Tab-separated table of C-alpha atoms and ligand atoms in Angstrom:
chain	number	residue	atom	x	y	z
J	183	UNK	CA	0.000	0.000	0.000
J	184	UNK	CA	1.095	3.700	-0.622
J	185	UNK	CA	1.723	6.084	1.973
J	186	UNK	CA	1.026	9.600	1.564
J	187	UNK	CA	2.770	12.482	4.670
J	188	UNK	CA	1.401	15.326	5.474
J	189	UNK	CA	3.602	17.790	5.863
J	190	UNK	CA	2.034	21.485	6.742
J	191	UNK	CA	3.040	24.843	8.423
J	192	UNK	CA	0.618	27.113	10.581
J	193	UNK	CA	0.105	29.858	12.320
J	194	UNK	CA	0.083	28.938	15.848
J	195	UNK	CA	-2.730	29.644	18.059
J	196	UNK	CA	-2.875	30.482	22.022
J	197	UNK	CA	-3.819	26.376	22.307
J	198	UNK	CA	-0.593	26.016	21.049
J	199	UNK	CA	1.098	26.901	23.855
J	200	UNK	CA	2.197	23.342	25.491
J	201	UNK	CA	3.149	22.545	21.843
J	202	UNK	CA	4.938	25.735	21.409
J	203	UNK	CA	6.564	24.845	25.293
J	204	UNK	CA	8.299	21.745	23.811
J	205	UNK	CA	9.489	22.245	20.505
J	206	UNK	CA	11.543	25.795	22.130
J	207	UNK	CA	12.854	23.377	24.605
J	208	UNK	CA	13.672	20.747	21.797
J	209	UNK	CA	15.098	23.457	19.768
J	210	UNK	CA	17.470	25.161	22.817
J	211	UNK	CA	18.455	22.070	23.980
J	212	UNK	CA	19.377	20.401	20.075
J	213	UNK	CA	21.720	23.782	18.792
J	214	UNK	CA	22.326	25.823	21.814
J	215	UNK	CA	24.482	28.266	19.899
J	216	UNK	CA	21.767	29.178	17.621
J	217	UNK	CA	19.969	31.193	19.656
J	218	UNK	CA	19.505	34.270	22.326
J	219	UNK	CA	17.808	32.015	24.626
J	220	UNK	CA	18.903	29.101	27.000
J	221	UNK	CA	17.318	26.190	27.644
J	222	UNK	CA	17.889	26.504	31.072
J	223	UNK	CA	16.088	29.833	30.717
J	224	UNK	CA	13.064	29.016	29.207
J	225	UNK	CA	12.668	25.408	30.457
J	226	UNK	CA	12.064	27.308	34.122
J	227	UNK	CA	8.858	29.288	32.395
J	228	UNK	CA	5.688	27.816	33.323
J	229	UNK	CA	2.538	27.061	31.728
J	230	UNK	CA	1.029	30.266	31.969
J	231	UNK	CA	4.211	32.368	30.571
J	232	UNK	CA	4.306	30.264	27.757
J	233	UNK	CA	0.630	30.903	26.828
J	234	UNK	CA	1.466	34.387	27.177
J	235	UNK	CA	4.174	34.123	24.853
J	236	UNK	CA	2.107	32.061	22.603
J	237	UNK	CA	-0.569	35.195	22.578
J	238	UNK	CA	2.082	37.689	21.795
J	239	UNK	CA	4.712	35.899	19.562
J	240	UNK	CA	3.594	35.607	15.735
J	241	UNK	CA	4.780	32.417	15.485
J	242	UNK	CA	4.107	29.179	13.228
J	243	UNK	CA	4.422	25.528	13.728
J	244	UNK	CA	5.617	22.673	11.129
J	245	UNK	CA	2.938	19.089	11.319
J	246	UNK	CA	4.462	16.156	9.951
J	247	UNK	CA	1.354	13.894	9.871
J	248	UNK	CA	-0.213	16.147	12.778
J	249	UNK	CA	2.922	16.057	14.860
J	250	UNK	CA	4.609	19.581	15.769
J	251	UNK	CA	8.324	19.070	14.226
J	252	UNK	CA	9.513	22.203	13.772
J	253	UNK	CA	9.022	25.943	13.929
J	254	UNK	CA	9.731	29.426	13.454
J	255	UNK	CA	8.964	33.095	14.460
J	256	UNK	CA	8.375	36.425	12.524
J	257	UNK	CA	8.096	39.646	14.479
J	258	UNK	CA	10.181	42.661	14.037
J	259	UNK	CA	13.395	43.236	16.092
J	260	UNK	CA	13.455	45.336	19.276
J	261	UNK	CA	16.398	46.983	17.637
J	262	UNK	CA	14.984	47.309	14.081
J	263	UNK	CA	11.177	47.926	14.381
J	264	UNK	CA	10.641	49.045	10.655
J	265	UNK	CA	12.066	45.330	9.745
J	266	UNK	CA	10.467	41.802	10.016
J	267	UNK	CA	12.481	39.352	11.024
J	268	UNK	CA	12.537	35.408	10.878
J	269	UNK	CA	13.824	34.456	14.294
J	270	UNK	CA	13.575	31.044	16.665
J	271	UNK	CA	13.865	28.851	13.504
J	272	UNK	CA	14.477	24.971	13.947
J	273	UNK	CA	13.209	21.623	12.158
J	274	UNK	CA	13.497	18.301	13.891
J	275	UNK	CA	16.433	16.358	12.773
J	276	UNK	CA	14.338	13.684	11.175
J	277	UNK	CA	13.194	16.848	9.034
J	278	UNK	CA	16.189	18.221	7.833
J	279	UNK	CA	17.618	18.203	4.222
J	280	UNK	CA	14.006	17.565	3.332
J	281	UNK	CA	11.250	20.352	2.257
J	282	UNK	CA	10.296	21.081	5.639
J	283	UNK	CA	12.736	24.345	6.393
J	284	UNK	CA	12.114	25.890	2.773
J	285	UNK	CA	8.043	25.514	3.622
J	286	UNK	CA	8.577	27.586	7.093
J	287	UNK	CA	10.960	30.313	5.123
J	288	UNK	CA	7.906	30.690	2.954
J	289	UNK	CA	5.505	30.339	4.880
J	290	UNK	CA	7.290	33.656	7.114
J	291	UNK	CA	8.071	35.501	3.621
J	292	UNK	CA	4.521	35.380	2.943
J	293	UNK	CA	3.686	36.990	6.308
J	294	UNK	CA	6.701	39.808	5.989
J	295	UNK	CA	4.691	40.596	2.239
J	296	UNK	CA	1.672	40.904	3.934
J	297	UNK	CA	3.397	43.574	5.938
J	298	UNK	CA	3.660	45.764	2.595
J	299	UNK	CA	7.945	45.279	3.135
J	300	UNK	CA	10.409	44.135	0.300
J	301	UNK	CA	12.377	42.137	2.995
J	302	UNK	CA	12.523	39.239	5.450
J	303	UNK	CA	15.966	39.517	8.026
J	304	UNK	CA	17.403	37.352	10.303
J	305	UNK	CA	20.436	36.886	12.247
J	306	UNK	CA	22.617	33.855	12.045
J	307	UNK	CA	24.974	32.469	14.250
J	308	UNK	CA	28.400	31.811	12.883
J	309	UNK	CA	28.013	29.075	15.298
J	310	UNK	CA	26.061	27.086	12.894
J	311	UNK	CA	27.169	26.741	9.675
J	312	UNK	CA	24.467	24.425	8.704
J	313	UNK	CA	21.896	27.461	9.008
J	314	UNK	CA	23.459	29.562	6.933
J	315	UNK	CA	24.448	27.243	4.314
J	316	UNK	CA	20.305	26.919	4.442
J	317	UNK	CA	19.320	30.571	4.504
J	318	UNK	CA	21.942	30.995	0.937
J	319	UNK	CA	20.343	28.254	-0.599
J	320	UNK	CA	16.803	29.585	-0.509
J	321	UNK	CA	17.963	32.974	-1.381
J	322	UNK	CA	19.015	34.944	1.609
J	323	UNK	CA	21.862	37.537	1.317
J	324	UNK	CA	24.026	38.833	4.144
J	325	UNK	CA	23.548	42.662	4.465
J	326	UNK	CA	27.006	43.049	5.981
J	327	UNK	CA	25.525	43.743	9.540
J	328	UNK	CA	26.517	41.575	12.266
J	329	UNK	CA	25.378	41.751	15.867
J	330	UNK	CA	26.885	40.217	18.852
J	331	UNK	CA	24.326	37.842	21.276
J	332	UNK	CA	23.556	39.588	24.317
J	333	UNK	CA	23.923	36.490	26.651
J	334	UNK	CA	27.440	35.766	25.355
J	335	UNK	CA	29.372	38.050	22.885
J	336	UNK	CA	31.671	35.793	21.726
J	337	UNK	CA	28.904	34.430	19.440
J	338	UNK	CA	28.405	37.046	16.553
J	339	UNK	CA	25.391	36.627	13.925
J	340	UNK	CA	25.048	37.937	10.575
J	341	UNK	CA	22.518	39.893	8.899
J	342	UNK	CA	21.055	38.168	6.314
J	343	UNK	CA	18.392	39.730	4.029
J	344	UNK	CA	15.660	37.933	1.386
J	345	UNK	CA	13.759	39.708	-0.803
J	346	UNK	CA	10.209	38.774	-0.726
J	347	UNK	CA	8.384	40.478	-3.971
J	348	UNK	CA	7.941	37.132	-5.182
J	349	UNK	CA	5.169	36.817	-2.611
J	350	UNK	CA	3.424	39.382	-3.786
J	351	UNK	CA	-0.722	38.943	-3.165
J	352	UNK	CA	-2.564	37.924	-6.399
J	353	UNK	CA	-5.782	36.140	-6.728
J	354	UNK	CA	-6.964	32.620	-8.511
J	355	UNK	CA	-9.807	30.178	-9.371
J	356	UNK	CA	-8.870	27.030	-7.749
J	357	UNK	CA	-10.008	23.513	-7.078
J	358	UNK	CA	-12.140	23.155	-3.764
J	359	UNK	CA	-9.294	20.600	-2.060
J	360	UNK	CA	-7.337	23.873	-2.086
J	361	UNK	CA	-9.194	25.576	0.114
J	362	UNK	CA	-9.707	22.635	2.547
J	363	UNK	CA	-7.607	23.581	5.131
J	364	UNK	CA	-7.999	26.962	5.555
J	365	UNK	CA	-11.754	26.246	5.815
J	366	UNK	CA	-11.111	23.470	8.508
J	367	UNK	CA	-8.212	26.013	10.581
J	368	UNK	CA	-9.696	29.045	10.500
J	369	UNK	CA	-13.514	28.194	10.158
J	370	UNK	CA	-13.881	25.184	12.109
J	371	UNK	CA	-11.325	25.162	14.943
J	372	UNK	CA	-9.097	23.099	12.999
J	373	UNK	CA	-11.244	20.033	14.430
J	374	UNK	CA	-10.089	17.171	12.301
J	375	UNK	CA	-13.368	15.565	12.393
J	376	UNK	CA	-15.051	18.099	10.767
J	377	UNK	CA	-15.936	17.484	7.369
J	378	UNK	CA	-15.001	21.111	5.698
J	379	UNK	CA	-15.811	19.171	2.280
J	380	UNK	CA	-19.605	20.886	0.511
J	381	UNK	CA	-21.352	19.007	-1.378
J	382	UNK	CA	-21.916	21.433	-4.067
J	383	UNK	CA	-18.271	22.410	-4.095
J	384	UNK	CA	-17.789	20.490	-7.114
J	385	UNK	CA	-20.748	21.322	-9.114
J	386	UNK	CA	-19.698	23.133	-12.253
J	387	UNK	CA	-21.402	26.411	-11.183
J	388	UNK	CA	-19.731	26.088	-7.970
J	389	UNK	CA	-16.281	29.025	-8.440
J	390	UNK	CA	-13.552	28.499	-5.902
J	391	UNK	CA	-10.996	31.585	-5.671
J	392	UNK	CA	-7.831	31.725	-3.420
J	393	UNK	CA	-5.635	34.595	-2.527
J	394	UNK	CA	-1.878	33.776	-2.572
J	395	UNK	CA	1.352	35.009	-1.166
J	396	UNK	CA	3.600	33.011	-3.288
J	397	UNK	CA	2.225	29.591	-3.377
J	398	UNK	CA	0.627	30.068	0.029
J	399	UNK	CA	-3.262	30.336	-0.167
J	400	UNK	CA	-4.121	33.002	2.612
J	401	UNK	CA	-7.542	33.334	1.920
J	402	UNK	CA	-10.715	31.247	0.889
J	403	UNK	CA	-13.957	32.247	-0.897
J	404	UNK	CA	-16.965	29.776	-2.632
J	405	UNK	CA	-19.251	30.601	-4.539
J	406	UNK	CA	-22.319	29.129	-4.785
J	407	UNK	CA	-25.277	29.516	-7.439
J	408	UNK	CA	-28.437	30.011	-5.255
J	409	UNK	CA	-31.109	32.327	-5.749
J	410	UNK	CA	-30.820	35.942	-3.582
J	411	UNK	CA	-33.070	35.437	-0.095
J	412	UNK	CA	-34.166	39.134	-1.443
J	413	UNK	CA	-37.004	40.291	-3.768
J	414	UNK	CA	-36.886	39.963	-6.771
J	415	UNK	CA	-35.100	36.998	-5.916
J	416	UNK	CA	-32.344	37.525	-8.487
J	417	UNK	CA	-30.244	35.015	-10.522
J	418	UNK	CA	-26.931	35.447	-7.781
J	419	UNK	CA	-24.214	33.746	-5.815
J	420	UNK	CA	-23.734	32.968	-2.338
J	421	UNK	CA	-20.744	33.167	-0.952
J	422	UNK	CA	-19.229	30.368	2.218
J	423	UNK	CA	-16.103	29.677	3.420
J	424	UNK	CA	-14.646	33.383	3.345
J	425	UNK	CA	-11.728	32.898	5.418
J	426	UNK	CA	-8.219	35.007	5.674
J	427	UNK	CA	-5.837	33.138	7.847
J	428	UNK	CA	-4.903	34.315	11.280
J	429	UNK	CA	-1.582	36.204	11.125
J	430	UNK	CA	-2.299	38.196	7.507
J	431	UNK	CA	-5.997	38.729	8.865
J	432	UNK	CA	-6.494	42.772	8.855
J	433	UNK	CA	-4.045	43.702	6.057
J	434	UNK	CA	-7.235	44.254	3.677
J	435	UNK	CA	-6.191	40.573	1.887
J	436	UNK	CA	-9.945	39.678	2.002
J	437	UNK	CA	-11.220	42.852	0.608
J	438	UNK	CA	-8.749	43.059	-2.510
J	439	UNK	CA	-9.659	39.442	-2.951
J	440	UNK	CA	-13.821	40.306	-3.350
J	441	UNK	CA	-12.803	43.438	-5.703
J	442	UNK	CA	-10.905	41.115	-7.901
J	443	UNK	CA	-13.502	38.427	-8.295
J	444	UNK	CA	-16.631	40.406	-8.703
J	445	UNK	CA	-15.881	41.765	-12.441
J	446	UNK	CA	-15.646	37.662	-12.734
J	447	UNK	CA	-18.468	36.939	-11.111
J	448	UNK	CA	-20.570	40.023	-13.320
J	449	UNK	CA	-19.563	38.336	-16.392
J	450	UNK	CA	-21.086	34.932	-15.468
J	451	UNK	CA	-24.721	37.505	-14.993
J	452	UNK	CA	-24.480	37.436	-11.330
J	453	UNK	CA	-26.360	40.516	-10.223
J	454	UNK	CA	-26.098	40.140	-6.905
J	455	UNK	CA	-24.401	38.302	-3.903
J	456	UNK	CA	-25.280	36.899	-1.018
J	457	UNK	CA	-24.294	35.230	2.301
J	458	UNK	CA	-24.881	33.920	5.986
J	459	UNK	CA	-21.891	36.568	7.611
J	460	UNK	CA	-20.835	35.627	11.653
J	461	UNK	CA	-21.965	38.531	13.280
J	462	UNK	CA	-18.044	38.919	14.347
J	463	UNK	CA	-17.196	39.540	10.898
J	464	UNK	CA	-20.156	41.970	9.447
J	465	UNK	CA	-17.693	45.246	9.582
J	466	UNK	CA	-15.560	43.761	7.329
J	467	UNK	CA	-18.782	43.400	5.377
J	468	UNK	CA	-20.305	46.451	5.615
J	469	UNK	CA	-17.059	47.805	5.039
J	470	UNK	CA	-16.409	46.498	1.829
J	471	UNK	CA	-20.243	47.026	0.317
J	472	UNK	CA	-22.321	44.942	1.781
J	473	UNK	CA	-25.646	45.317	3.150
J	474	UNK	CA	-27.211	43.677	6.446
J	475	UNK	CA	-31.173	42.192	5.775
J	476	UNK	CA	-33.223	43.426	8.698
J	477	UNK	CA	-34.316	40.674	11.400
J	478	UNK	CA	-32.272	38.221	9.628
J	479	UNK	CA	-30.367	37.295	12.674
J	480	UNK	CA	-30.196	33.378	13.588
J	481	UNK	CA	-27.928	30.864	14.820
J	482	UNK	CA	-26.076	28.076	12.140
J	483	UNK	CA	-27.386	24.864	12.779
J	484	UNK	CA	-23.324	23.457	11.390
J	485	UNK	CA	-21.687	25.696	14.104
J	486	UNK	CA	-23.648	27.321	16.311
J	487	UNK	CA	-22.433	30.929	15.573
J	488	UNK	CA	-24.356	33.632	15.242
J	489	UNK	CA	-24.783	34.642	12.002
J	490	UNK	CA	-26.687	36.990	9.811
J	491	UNK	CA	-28.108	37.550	6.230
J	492	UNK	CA	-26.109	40.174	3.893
J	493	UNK	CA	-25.960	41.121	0.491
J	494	UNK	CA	-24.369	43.417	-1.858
J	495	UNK	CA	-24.706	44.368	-5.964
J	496	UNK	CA	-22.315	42.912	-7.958
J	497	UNK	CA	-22.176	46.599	-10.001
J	498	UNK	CA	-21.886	48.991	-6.937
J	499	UNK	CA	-23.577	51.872	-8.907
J	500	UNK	CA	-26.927	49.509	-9.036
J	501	UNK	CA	-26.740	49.641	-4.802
J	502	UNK	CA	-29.605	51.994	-3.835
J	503	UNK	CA	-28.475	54.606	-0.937
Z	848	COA	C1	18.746	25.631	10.058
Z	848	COA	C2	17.774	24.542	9.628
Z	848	COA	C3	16.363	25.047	9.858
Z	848	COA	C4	17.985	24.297	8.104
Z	848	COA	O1	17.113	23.278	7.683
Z	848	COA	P1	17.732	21.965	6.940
Z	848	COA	O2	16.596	21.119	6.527
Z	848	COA	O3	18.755	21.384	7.839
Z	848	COA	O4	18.405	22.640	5.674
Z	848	COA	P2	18.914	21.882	4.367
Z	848	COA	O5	19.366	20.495	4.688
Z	848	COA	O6	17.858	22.039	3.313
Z	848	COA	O7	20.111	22.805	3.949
Z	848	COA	C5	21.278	22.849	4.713
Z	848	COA	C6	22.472	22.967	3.791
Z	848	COA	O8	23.653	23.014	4.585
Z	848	COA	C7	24.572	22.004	4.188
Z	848	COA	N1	25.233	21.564	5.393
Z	848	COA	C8	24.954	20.517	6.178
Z	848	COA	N2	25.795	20.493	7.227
Z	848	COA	C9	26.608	21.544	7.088
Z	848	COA	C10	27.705	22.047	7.845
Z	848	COA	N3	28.096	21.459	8.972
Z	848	COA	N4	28.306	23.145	7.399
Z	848	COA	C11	27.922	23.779	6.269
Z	848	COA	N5	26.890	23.334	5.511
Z	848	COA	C12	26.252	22.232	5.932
Z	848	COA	C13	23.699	20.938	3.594
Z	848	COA	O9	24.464	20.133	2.733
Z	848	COA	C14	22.615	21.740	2.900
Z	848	COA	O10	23.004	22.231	1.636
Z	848	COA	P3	22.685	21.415	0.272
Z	848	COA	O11	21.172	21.142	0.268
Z	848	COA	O12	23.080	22.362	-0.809
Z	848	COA	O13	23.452	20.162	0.332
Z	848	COA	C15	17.980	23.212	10.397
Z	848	COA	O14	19.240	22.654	10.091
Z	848	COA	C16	17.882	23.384	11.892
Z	848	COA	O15	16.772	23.418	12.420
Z	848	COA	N6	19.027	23.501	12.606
Z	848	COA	C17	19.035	23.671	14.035
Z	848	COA	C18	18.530	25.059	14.467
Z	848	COA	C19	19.254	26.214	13.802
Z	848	COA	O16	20.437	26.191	13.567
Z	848	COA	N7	18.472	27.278	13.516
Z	848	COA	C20	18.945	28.445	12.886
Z	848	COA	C21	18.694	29.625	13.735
Z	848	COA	S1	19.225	31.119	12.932
């Protein structure tokens, strides 16, 4: 029999934090000299520092098969605010010379594009050789900056700098699977049990559109051929599964998505749109065109949020004031 590993990264979540805990520890205790923090340090933290740190760090975790095996951070630098940074990087032995370290880099670019900056920086230790032969091999550049670690100055890292317009945010139909685990993280908890699968998704009216940073999808939206809830009942779409995942959420990513799908979605005579919208999300609604339908408030029977009934004109000049 075949068989098929998963291998994902993700923004982690405040739930993370036990997870977050062990692969530090793993990571302090594996290449010491990699990093500004000691084991000994951060192994004497307790459960509720790390979920503070897991709440305030921007960080993302690598799954092998659901199993946290490696990670990385990106935040800017106390000493360079204007700059994002990739710091606290590490893969699992079993993971290196694989895919695994490239996916986190990109995964981190991605974010530092979101951030509207050219660059990703980090420092490397001289210490480890390894790393850097890494970080020059997926196209980092040292900027000729080097800073000594606070805890022990004998260990001096070196500015390295990648450029990250590749990762620039564009928008494209896509298959449904795509947009399968977005849906499941961000939607539904991440709750493997869930089936995020619809069973219209693959109906030929059914139009699936991601928004990328590089070849990471960063948002979801469906679109589904159902008649508007409102008079006269219009040929339209409804759209599900809008989703913009957690740590480029904010950054307008879901709005320039909708503006570049609607002149699509006018040329295949939609006249209207629709959609159930969590009551946590309807600014970002109203925001971007969209009306609320009076007393339409009710609870999904699939999640148990709170949801309401909005629409918008596909042509903006047809919405009455
Ligand atoms: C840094 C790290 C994330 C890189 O991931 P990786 O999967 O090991 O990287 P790769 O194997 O794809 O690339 C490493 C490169 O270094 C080369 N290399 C291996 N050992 C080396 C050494 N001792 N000296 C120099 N180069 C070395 C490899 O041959 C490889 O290059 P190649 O693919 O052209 O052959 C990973 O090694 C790691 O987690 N290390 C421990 C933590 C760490 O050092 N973090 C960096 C913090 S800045």
């Amino acid at each position: 029999m075949m068989s098929t590993s998963s291998l994902r990264v993700r923004p982690g979540r405040v739930s993370d934090a036990l997870a977050l805990r062990d692969i530090r520890l793993e990571a302090l205790a594996d290449t010491p000299d990699a990093f500004g923090e000691t084991y000994q340090q951060c192994a004497a933290w307790g459960e509720e520092l790390w979920t503070l740190k897991a709440q305030e760090w921007n960080f993302y975790l690598l799954e092998r098969d659901g199993r946290v095996a490696g990670m990385a951070r990106g935040e800017s630098h106390n000493e360079r605010p204007d700059a994002p940074f990739l710091f606290a990087m590490y893969v699992s032995p079993a993971e290196r010379g694989t895919e695994a370290a490239r996916l986190l880099v990109d995964t981190v670019s991605a974010w530092a594009a979101a951030e509207g900056v050219e660059a990703l920086y980090l420092y490397v230790s001289t210490a480890v050789p390894r790393a850097r032969a890494f970080y020059i091999k997926v196209g980092f550049t040292d900027t000729g900056a080097d800073l000594a670690m606070h805890r022990d100055e004998s260990l001096v890292c070196a500015e390295m700098r990648r450029d990250v317009s590749d990762f620039a945010f564009h928008v494209h139909r896509v298959e449904p699977m795509a947009l399968y685990d977005l849906r499941r993280r961000v939607l539904r908890d991440d709750r493997p049990e869930v089936d995020v699968a619809n069973p219209s998704d693959l109906l030929e009216s059914t139009l699936h559109y991601g928004g990328f940073l590089g070849e990471r999808t960063v948002v979801s939206a469906s679109f589904f051929t159902t008649p508007s809830p409102t008079p006269p009942h219009a040929a339209s779409y409804q759209l599900r599964y809008m989703a913009t995942d957690y740590d480029v959420q904010g950054r307008g990513l879901g709005r320039r998505l909708l503006e570049q799908v609607i002149g699509d979605l006018s040329r295949r005579g939609s006249r209207e749109l629709w959609a159930n919208a969590r009551t946590s999300a309807v600014d970002f609604y109203t925001s971007t065109g969209w009306r609320i339908i009076e007393d339409s408030l009710h609870v999904s029977a699939e999640t148990g949020i709170e949801h309401v009934v909005i629409h918008r004109y596909v042509d903006r000049s047809a919405t009455p004031d």
